[in-house]
mmCIF file of C-alpha atoms in Angstrom:
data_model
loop_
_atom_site.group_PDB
_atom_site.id
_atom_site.type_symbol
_atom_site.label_atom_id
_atom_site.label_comp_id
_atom_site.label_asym_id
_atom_site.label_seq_id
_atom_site.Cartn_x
_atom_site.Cartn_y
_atom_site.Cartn_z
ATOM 1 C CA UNK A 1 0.000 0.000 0.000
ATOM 2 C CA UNK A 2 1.633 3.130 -1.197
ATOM 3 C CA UNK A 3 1.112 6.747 0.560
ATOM 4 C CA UNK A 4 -1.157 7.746 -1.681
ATOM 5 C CA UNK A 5 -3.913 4.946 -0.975
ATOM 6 C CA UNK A 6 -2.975 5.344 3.317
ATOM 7 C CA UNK A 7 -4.004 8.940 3.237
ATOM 8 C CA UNK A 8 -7.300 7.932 0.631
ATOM 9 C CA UNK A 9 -8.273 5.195 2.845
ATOM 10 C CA UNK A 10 -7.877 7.134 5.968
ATOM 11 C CA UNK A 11 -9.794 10.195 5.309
ATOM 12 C CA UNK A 12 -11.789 10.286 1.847
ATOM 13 C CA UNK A 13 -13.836 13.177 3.583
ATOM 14 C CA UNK A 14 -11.305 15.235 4.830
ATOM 15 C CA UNK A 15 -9.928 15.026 0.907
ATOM 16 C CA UNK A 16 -13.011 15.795 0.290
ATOM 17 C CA UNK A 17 -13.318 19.251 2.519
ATOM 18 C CA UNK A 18 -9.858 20.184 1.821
ATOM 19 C CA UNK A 19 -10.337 20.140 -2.170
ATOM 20 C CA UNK A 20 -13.734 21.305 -2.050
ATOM 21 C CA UNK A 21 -12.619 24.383 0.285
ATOM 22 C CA UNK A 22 -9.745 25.333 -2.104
ATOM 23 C CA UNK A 23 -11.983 25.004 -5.005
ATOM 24 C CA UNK A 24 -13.791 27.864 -3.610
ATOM 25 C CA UNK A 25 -10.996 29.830 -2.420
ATOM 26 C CA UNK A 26 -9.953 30.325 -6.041
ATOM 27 C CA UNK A 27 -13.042 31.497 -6.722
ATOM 28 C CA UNK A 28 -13.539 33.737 -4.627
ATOM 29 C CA UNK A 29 -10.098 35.325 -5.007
ATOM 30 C CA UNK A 30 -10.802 35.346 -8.789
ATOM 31 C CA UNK A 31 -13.998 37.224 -7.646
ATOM 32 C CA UNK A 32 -12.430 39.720 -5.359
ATOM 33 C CA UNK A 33 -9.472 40.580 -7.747
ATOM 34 C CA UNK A 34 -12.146 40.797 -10.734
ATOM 35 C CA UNK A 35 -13.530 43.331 -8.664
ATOM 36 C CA UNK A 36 -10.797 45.301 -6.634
ATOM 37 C CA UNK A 37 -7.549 44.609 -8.619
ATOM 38 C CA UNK A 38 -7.344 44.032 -12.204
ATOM 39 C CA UNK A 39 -10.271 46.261 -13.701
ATOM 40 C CA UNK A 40 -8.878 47.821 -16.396
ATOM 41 C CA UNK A 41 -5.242 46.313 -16.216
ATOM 42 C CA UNK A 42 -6.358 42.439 -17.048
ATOM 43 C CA UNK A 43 -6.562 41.861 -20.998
ATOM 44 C CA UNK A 44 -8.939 38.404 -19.969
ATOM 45 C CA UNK A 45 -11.450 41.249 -18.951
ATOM 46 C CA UNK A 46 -11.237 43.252 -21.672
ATOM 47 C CA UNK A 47 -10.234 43.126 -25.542
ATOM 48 C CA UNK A 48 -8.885 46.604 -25.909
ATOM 49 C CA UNK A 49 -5.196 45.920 -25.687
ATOM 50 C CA UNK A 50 -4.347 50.055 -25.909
ATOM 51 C CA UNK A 51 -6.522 50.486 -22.979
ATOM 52 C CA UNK A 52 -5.496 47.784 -21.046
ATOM 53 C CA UNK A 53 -0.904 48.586 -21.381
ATOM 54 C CA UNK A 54 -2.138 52.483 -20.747
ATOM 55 C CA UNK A 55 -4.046 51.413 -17.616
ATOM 56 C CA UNK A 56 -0.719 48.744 -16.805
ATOM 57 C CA UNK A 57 1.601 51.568 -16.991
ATOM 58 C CA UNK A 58 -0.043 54.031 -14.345
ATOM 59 C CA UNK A 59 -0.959 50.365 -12.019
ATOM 60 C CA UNK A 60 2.371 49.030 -10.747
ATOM 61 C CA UNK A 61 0.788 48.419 -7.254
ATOM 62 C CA UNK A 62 -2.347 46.520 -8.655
ATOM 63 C CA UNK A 63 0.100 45.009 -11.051
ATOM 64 C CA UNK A 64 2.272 43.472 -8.262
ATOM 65 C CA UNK A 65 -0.909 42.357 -6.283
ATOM 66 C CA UNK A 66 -1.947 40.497 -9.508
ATOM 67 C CA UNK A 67 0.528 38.689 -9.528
ATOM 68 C CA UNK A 68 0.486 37.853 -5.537
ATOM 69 C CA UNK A 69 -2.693 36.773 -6.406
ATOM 70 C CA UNK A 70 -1.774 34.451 -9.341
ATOM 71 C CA UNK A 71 0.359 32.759 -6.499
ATOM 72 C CA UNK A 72 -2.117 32.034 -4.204
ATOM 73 C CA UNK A 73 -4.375 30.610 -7.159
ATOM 74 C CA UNK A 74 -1.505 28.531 -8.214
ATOM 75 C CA UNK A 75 -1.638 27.168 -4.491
ATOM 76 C CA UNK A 76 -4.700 26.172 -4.811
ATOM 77 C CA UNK A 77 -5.353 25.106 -7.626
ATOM 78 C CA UNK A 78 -2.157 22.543 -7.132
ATOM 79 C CA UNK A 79 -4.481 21.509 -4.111
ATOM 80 C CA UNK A 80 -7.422 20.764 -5.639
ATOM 81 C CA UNK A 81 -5.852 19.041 -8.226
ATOM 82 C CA UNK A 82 -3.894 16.873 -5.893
ATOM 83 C CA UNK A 83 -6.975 16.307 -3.579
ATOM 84 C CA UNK A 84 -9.576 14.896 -6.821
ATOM 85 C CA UNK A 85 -6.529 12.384 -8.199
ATOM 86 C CA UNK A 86 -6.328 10.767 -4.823
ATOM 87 C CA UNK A 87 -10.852 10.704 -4.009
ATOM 88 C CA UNK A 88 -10.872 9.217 -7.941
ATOM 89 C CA UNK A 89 -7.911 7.471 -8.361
ATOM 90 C CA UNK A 90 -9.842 4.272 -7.567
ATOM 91 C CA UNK A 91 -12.121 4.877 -9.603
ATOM 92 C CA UNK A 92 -10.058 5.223 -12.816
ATOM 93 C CA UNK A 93 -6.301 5.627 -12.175
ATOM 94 C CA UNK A 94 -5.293 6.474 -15.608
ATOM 95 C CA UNK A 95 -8.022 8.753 -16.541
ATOM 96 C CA UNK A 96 -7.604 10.328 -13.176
ATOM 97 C CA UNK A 97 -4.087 10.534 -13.398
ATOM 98 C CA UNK A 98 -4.245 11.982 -16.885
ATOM 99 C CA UNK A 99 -6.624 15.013 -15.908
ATOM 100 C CA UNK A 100 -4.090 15.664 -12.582
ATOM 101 C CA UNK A 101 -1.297 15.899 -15.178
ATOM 102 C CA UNK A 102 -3.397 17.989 -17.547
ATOM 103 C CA UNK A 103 -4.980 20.562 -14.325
ATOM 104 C CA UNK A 104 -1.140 21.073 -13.226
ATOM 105 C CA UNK A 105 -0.091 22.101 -16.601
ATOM 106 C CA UNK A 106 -2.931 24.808 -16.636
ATOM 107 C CA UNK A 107 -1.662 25.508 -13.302
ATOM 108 C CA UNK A 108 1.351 26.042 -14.433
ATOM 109 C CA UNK A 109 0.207 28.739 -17.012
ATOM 110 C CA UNK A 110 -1.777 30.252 -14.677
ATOM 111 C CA UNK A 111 1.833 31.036 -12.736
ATOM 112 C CA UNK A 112 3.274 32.132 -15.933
ATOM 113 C CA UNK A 113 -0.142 35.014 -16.154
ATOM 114 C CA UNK A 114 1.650 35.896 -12.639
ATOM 115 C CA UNK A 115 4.903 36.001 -14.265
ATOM 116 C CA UNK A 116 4.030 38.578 -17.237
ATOM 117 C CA UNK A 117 1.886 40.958 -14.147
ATOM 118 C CA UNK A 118 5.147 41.104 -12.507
ATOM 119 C CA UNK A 119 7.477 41.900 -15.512
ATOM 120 C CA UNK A 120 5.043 44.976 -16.324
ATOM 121 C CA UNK A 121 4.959 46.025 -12.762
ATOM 122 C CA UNK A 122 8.819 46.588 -13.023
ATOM 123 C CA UNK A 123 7.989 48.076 -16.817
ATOM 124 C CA UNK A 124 5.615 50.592 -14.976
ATOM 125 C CA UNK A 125 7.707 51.701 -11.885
ATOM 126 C CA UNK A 126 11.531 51.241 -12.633
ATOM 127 C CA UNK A 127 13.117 54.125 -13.949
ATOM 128 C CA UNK A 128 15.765 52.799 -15.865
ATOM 129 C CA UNK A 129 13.078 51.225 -18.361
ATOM 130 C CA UNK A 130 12.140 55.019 -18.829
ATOM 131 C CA UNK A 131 15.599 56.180 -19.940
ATOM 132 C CA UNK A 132 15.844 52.363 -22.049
ATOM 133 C CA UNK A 133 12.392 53.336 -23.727
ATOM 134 C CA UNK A 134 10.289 55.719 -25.152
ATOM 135 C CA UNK A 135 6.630 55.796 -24.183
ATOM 136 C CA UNK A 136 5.483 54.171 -27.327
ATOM 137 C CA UNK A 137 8.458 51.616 -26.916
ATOM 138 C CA UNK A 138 7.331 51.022 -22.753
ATOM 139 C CA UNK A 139 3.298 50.758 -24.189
ATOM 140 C CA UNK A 140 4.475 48.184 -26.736
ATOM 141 C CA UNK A 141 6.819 46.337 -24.090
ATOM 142 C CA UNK A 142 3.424 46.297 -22.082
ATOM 143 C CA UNK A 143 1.029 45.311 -24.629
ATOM 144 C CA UNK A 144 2.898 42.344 -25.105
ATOM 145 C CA UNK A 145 2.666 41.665 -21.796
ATOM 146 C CA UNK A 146 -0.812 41.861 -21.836
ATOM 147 C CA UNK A 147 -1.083 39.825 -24.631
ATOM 148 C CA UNK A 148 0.829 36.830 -23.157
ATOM 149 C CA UNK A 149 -1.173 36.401 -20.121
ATOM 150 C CA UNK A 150 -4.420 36.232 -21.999
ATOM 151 C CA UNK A 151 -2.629 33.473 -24.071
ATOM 152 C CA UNK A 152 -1.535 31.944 -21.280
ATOM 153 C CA UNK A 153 -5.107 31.928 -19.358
ATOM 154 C CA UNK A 154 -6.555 31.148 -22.875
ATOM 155 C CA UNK A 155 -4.664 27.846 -23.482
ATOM 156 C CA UNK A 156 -5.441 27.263 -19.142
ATOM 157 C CA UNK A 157 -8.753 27.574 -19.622
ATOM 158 C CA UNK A 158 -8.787 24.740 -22.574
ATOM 159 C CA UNK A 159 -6.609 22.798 -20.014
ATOM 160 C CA UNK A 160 -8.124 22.856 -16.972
ATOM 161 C CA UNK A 161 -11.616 22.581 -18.602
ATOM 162 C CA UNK A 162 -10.760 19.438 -19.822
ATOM 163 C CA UNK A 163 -8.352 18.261 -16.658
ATOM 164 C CA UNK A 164 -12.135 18.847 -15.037
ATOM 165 C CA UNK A 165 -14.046 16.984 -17.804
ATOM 166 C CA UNK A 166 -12.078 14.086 -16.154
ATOM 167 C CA UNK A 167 -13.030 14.439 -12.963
ATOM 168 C CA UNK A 168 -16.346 15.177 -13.797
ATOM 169 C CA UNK A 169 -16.795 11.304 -15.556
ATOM 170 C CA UNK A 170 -14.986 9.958 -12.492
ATOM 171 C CA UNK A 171 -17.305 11.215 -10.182
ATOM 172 C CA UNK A 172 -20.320 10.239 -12.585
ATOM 173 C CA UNK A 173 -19.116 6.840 -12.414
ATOM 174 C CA UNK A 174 -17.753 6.378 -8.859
ATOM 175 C CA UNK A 175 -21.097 7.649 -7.220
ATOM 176 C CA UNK A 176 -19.076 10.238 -5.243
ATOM 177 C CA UNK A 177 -20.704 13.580 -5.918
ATOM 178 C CA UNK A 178 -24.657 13.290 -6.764
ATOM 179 C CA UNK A 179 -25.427 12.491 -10.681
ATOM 180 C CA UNK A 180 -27.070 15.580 -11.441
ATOM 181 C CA UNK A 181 -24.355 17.987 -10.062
ATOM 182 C CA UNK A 182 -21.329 15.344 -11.595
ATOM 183 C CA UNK A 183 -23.080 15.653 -15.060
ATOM 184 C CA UNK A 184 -23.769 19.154 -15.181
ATOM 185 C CA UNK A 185 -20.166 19.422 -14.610
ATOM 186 C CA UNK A 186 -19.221 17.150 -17.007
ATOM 187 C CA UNK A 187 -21.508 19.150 -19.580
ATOM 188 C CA UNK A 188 -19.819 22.450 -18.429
ATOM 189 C CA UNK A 189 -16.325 21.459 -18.582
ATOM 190 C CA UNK A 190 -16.739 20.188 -22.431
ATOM 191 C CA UNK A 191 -18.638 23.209 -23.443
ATOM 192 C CA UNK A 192 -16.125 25.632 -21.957
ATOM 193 C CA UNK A 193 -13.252 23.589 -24.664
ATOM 194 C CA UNK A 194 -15.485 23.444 -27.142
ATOM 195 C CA UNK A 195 -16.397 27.130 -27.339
ATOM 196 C CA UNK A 196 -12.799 28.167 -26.619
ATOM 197 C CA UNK A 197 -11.574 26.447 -29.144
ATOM 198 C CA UNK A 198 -14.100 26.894 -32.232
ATOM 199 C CA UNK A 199 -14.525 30.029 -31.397
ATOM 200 C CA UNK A 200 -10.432 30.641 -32.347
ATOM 201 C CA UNK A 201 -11.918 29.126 -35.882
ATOM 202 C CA UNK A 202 -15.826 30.448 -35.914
ATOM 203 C CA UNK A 203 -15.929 34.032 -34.685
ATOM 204 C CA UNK A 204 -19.758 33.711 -33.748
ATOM 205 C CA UNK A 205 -18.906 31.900 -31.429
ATOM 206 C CA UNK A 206 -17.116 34.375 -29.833
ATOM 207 C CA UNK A 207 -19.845 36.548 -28.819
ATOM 208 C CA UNK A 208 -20.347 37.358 -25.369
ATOM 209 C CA UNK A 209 -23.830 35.340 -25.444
ATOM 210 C CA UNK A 210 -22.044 32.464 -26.123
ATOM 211 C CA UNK A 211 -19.029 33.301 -23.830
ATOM 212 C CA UNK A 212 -22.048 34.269 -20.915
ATOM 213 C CA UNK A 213 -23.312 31.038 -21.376
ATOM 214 C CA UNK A 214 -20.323 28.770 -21.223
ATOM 215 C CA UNK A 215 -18.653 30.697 -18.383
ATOM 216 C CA UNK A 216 -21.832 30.853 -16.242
ATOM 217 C CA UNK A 217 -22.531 27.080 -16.796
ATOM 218 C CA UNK A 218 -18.878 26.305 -16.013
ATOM 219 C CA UNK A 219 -19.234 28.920 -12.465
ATOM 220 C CA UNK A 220 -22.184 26.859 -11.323
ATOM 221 C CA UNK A 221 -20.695 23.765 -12.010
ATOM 222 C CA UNK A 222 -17.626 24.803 -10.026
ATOM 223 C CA UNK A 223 -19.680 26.292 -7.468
ATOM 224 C CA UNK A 224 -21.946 23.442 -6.733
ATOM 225 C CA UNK A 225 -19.033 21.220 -6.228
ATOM 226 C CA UNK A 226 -16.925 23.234 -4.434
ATOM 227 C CA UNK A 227 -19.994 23.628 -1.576
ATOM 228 C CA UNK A 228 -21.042 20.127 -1.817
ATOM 229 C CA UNK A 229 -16.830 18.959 -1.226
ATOM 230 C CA UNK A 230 -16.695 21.484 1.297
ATOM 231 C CA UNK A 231 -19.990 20.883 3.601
ATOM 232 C CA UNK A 232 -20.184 17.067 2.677
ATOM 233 C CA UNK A 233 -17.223 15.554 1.679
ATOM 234 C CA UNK A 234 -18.132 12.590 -1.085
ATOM 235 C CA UNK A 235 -20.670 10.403 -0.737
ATOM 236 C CA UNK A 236 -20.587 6.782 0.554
ATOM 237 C CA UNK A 237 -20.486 4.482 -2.248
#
């Protein structure tokens, strides 16, 4: 019996809690800096890139928080990760080892989004990039920034999405989370890929109706099983 299968077999609903817990601790934080931090300086909320390296260059303090805050996702999101392999590695080892490979890569991009905050915080405040640049040069220097973490969350999304999609069909099959709430997020977690990625391909499916719908189903999703981890721990099977 490895250390994985001790700590499963000893406490499936204290997995349970912990995972569920730090599923909602990244959304909340994702709420709270949507809402106090990055308006205005994150290109994910916005598709004017101008706008958003003008707003970058006079936020070096919201910048830096950003990117405190992309840590503490990272965290997190390692957790939860961690936390569904070992309630659903009985239940499908390769599958479920598959989607924890696939959820630490987004992780991992997610940290890089943290990594292009902090490189235009220092564009923004340190002196010596205004005697290496011009303006235009230090708004170009920024737009790129900008432009690489939306990549970077862009190609996340598509990962974790999926990573979740996983998960999702484990928990459909092992009985662990009810049917109706391991389903929905099975449907959410495929629709969030598939519009993401047609949508590179089919612009209309790039409107915001479409992006409303798929984000909103995905939050709920999310939401739902976050609570139900977090309150309940998995059910008895």
């Amino acid at each position: 019996m490895n250390i994985q299968d001790s700590a499963l077999q000893a406490s499936p609903q204290k997995i349970g809690r912990i995972a569920g817990c730090s599923l909602l601790g990244t959304i909340f934080i994702g709420i709270v800096s949507a809402l106090f931090v990055v308006e205005g300086i994150d290109i994910n909320l916005s598709a004017d890139v101008i706008a958003t390296a003008q707003n970058m260059l006079e936020a070096e303090t919201h910048l830096r928080a950003k990117a405190y805050i992309g840590l503490a996702t990272f965290g997190l999101g390692v957790a939860v990760s961690v936390g569904l392999f070992l309630l659903l590695k009985p239940s499908g080892q390769l599958l479920a080892g598959w989607s924890l490979l696939v959820s630490l890569g987004s992780a991992i991009l997610s940290l890089l989004g943290a990594v292009f905050a902090l490189t235009a915080a220092e564009i923004a405040g340190d002196v010596a990039y205004a005697q290496l640049a011009s303006d235009d040069q230090r708004l170009l220097l920024t737009g790129l920034q900008a432009t690489s973490d939306y990549t970077s969350f862009h190609l996340g999304l598509i990962l974790s999405s999926a990573s979740m999609a996983g998960f999702f069909y484990l928990f459909l099959k092992s009985g662990l989370l009810p049917k109706i709430l391991a389903g929905w997020g099975l449907f959410a977690s495929l629709f969030v890929v598939t519009a993401v990625v047609v949508r590179d391909f089919i612009p209309i499916v790039g409107h915001n109706a479409v992006t409303l719908s798929f984000m909103a189903s995905n939050l709920i999703a999310l939401v739902g099983t976050g609570l139900y981890l977090a309150i309940k721990g998995v059910r008895s099977v």
